[in-house]
mmCIF file of C-alpha atoms in Angstrom:
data_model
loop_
_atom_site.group_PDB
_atom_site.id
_atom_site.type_symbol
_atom_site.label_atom_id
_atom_site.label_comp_id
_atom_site.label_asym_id
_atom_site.label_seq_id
_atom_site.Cartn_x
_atom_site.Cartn_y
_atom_site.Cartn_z
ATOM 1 C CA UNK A 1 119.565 112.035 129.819
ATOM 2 C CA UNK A 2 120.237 111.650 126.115
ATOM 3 C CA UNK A 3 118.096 112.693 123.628
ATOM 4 C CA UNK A 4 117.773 112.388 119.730
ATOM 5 C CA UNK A 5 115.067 113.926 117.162
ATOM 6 C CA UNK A 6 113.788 110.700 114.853
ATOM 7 C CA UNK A 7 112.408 111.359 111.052
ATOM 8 C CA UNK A 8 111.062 108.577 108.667
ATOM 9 C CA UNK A 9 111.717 108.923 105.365
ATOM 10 C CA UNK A 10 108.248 107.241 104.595
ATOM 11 C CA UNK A 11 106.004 108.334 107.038
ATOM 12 C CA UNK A 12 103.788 111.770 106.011
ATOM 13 C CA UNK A 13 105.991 115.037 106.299
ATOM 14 C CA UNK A 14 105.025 117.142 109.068
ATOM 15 C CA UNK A 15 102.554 120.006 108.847
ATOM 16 C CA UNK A 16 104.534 122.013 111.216
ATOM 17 C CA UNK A 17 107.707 122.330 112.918
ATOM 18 C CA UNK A 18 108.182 119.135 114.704
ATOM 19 C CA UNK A 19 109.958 116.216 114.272
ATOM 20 C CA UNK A 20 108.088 112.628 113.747
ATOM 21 C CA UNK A 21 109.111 111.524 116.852
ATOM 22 C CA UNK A 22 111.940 112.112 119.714
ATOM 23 C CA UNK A 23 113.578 109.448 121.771
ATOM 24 C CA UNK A 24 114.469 110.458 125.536
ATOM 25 C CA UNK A 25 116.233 107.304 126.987
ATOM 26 C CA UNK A 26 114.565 104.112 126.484
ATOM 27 C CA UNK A 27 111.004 105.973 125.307
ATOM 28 C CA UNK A 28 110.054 107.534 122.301
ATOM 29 C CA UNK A 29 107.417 110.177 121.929
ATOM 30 C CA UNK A 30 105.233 110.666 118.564
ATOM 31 C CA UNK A 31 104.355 113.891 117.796
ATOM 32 C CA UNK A 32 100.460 113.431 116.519
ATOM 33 C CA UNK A 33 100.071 110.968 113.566
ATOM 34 C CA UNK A 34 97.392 111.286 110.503
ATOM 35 C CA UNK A 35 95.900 109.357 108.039
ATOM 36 C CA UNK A 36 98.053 111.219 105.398
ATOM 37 C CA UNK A 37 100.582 109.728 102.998
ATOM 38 C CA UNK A 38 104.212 110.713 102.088
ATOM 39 C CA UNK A 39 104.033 113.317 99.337
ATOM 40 C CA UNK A 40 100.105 113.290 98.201
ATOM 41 C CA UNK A 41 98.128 116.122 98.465
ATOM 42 C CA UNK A 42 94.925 113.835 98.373
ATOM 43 C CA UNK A 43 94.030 112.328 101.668
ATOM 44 C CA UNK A 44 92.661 108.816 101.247
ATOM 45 C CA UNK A 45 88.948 108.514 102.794
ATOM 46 C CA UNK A 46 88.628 111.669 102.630
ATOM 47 C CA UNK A 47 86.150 113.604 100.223
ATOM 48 C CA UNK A 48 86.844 117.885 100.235
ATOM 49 C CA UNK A 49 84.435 120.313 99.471
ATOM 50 C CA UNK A 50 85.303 123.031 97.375
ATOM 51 C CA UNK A 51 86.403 125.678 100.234
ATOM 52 C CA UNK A 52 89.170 122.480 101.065
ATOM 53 C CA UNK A 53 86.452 121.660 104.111
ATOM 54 C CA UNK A 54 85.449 118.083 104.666
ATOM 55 C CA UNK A 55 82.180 116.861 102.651
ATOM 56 C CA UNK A 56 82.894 113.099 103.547
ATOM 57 C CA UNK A 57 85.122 110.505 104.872
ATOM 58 C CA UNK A 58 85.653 106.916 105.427
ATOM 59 C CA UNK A 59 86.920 106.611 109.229
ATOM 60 C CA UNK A 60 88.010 103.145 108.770
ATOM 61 C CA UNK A 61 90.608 103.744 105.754
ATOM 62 C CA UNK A 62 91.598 106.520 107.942
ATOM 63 C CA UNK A 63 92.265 104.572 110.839
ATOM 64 C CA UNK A 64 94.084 101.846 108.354
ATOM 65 C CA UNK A 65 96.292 104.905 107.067
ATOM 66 C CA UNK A 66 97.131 105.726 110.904
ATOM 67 C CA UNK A 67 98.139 102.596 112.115
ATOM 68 C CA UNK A 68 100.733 102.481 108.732
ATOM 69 C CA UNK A 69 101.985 105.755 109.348
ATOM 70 C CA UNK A 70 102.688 105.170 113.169
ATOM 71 C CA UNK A 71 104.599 102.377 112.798
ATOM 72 C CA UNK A 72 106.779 103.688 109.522
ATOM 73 C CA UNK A 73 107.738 105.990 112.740
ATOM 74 C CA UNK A 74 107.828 103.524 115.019
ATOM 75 C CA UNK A 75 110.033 101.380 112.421
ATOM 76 C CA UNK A 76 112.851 104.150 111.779
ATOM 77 C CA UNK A 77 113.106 104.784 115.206
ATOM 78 C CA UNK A 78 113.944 101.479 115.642
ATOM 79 C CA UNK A 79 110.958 100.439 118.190
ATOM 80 C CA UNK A 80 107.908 98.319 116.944
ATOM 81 C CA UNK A 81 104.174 98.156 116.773
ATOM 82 C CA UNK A 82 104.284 96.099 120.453
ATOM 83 C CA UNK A 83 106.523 98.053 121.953
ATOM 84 C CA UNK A 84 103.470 100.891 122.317
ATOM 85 C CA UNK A 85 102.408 101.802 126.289
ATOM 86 C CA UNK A 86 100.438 104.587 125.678
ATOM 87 C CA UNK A 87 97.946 106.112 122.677
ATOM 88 C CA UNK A 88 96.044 109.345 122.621
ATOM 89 C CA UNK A 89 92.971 108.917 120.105
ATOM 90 C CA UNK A 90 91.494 112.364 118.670
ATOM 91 C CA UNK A 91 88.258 111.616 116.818
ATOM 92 C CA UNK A 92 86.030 114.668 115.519
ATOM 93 C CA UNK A 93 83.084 112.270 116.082
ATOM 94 C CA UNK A 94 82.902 110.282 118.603
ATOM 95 C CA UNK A 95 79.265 109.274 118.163
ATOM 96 C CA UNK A 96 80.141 108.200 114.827
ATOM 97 C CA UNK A 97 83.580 106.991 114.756
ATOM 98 C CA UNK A 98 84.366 105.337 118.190
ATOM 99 C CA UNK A 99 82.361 101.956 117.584
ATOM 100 C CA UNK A 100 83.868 101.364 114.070
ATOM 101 C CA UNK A 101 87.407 102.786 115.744
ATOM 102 C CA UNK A 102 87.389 100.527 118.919
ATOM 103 C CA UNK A 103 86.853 97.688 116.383
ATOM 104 C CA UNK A 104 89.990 98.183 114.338
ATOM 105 C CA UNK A 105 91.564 99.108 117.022
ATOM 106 C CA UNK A 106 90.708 95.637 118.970
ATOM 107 C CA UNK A 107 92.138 94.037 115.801
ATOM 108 C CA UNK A 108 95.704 95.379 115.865
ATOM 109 C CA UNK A 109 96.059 94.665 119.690
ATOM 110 C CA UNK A 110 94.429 91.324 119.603
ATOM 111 C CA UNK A 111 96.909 90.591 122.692
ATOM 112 C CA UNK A 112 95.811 92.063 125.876
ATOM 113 C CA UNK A 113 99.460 91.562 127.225
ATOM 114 C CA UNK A 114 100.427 94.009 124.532
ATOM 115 C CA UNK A 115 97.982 96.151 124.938
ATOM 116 C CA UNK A 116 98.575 99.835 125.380
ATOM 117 C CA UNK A 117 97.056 102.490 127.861
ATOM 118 C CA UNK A 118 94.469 104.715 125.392
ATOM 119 C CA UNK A 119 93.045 108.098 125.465
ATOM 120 C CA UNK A 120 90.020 108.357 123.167
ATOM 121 C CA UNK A 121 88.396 112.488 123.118
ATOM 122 C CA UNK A 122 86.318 113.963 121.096
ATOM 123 C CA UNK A 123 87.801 117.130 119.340
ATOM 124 C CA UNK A 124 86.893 119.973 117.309
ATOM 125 C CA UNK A 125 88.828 119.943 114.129
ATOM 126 C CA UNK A 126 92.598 118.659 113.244
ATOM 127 C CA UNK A 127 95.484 120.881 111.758
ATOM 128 C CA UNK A 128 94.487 118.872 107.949
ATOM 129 C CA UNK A 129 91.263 118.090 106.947
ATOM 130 C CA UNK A 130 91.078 114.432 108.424
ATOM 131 C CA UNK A 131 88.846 112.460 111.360
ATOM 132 C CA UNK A 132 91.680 110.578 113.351
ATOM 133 C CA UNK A 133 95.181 111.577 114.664
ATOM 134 C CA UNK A 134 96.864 109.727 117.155
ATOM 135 C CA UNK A 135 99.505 110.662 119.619
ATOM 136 C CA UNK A 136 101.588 107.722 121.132
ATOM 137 C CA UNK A 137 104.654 106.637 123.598
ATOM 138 C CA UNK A 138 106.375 103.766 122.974
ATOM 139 C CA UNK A 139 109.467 101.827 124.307
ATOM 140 C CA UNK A 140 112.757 101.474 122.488
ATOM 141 C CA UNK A 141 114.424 97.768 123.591
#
């Protein structure tokens, strides 16, 4: 089966050595997606203390960021926001984050036919100082 490692020129560069995503036949796996943005150091919703450690952040521009960054990927792989089947949510806070998560969440899969299968845990930190990284499979038509 055929293989091929997929970068987007817009989505946030990796913080390790991984590609954005890699398409094995008709799917195509994401490595783990943050709110982060192409080329800025600053991390939108997110406030740093001085030691680089989170003080603050605002889950739901996070979440925003995520969704944009996934489907940059999901664009220049040549697949699309619907074509989704399966998300992994990591959340440092559940308690906190899930209910304003689920909500945003609910609003860019409004169709249940569409809907993918989702993962939601509760982690200790991320490899960058942010709340929410997602790690999806999607379907390439």
């Amino acid at each position: 089966m055929s293989h091929q490692i997929v970068s987007s020129d817009q989505a946030p560069e990796p913080v390790g050595a991984y590609p954005h995503a890699r398409k094995v036949g008709n799917l195509l796996f994401l490595s783990g997606v943050g709110p982060r943005q192409r080329g800025a150091k600053e991390i939108r919703g997110v406030t740093l203390d001085a030691n680089g450690n989170i003080a603050s952040y605002d889950i739901e521009v996070q979440c925003h960021s995520v969704f944009k960054n996934v489907k940059l990927i999901l664009e220049a792989s040549g697949s699309k926001w619907e074509n989704l089947i399966d998300v992994t949510v990591y959340l440092i806070n559940m308690k906190k984050d899930f209910p304003i998560f689920n909500k945003i969440y609910a609003e860019y899969f409004p169709n249940k036919e569409t809907q993918p299968c989702r993962t939601t845990v509760e982690i200790n930190a991320l490899p960058t100082p942010i709340a929410i990284e997602l790690k999806c499979v999607a379907i390439i038509n």
